[in-house]
Amino acid sequence: MTKTGSPEQSQNETNSGSAPSASSANCSVTFELNGRPVSTQVRPDETLLETLREGFGLISLKDGCSPQGQCGCCVVKVNGQGVTSCAMKTTKVEGKDVVSNEGLGDDERTLIASCYVATGGVQCGFCIPGFVSRTSALLAKNPNPTRD
């Protein structure tokens, strides 16, 4: 996979380590990642989780159940909606805005994490980044959510 305009400017080109088969040519995908326009070449079956972790070096996303999308460790915001990146093909984010925890503001990330700590909602830490992304999406949609 080739990445250009990545958030880590030192990582302009990355090889995924597996050559595409002759029957499946790589696809070009352009989207906004954490506020920056990026362009990448991906396999047609490549998940957004793979692209973000392996191609762009974003480590807040975890792979807990790929490709089921049940555990939430890999949640990112796509156009403001919390989505499980292990169950979404990278080609589906063409022209969209993708935000990982690395793209959240320090104040927002700290506030959400502090709320989980204050209410005892802490775990081992593996799935917390997914909780933070999902909470950020919820609060953007409804700044005053209730239990109902």
Tab-separated table of N, CA and C in Angstrom, residues 36 44 46 49 55 57 60-61 82 88 95 99 125 136 138 141 146:
chain	number	residue	atom	x	y	z
A	36	ARG	N	-6.643	16.008	7.902
A	36	ARG	CA	-5.702	16.153	6.778
A	36	ARG	C	-6.138	15.295	5.600
A	44	PRO	N	-8.775	-4.309	-2.605
A	44	PRO	CA	-10.231	-4.147	-2.593
A	44	PRO	C	-10.888	-4.679	-1.315
A	46	GLU	N	-9.417	-4.760	1.711
A	46	GLU	CA	-8.731	-4.225	2.892
A	46	GLU	C	-9.688	-3.449	3.785
A	49	LEU	N	-9.637	-0.642	9.373
A	49	LEU	CA	-8.751	-0.925	10.505
A	49	LEU	C	-7.337	-1.229	10.021
A	55	GLY	N	-1.079	1.112	7.619
A	55	GLY	CA	-0.661	2.096	6.633
A	55	GLY	C	-0.335	3.453	7.208
A	57	GLY	N	-0.185	4.048	10.719
A	57	GLY	CA	0.467	3.951	12.019
A	57	GLY	C	-0.360	4.428	13.200
A	60	SER	N	-4.348	3.704	18.308
A	60	SER	CA	-5.452	3.686	19.273
A	60	SER	C	-6.487	2.638	18.884
A	61	LEU	N	-6.603	2.336	17.604
A	61	LEU	CA	-7.549	1.325	17.136
A	61	LEU	C	-7.008	-0.061	17.433
A	82	GLY	N	-19.977	6.959	14.705
A	82	GLY	CA	-19.087	5.927	15.211
A	82	GLY	C	-19.280	4.646	14.413
A	88	MET	N	-15.546	-2.450	8.030
A	88	MET	CA	-15.749	-1.519	6.925
A	88	MET	C	-14.563	-1.572	5.980
A	95	GLY	N	-13.751	10.051	-0.079
A	95	GLY	CA	-14.345	11.374	0.037
A	95	GLY	C	-14.924	11.714	1.403
A	99	VAL	N	-12.038	10.194	11.635
A	99	VAL	CA	-11.359	10.711	12.827
A	99	VAL	C	-11.132	9.573	13.809
A	125	GLY	N	-7.896	-1.354	29.374
A	125	GLY	CA	-7.408	-0.325	28.478
A	125	GLY	C	-7.469	-0.709	27.015
A	136	SER	N	-17.441	10.221	21.805
A	136	SER	CA	-17.240	11.474	21.071
A	136	SER	C	-18.314	11.636	19.997
A	138	LEU	N	-21.308	10.254	19.980
A	138	LEU	CA	-22.584	10.470	20.660
A	138	LEU	C	-22.717	11.919	21.124
A	141	LYS	N	-23.464	14.439	18.457
A	141	LYS	CA	-24.850	14.344	18.011
A	141	LYS	C	-25.829	14.868	19.073
A	146	THR	N	-29.190	11.275	27.810
A	146	THR	CA	-29.751	10.710	29.027
A	146	THR	C	-29.701	9.192	28.896
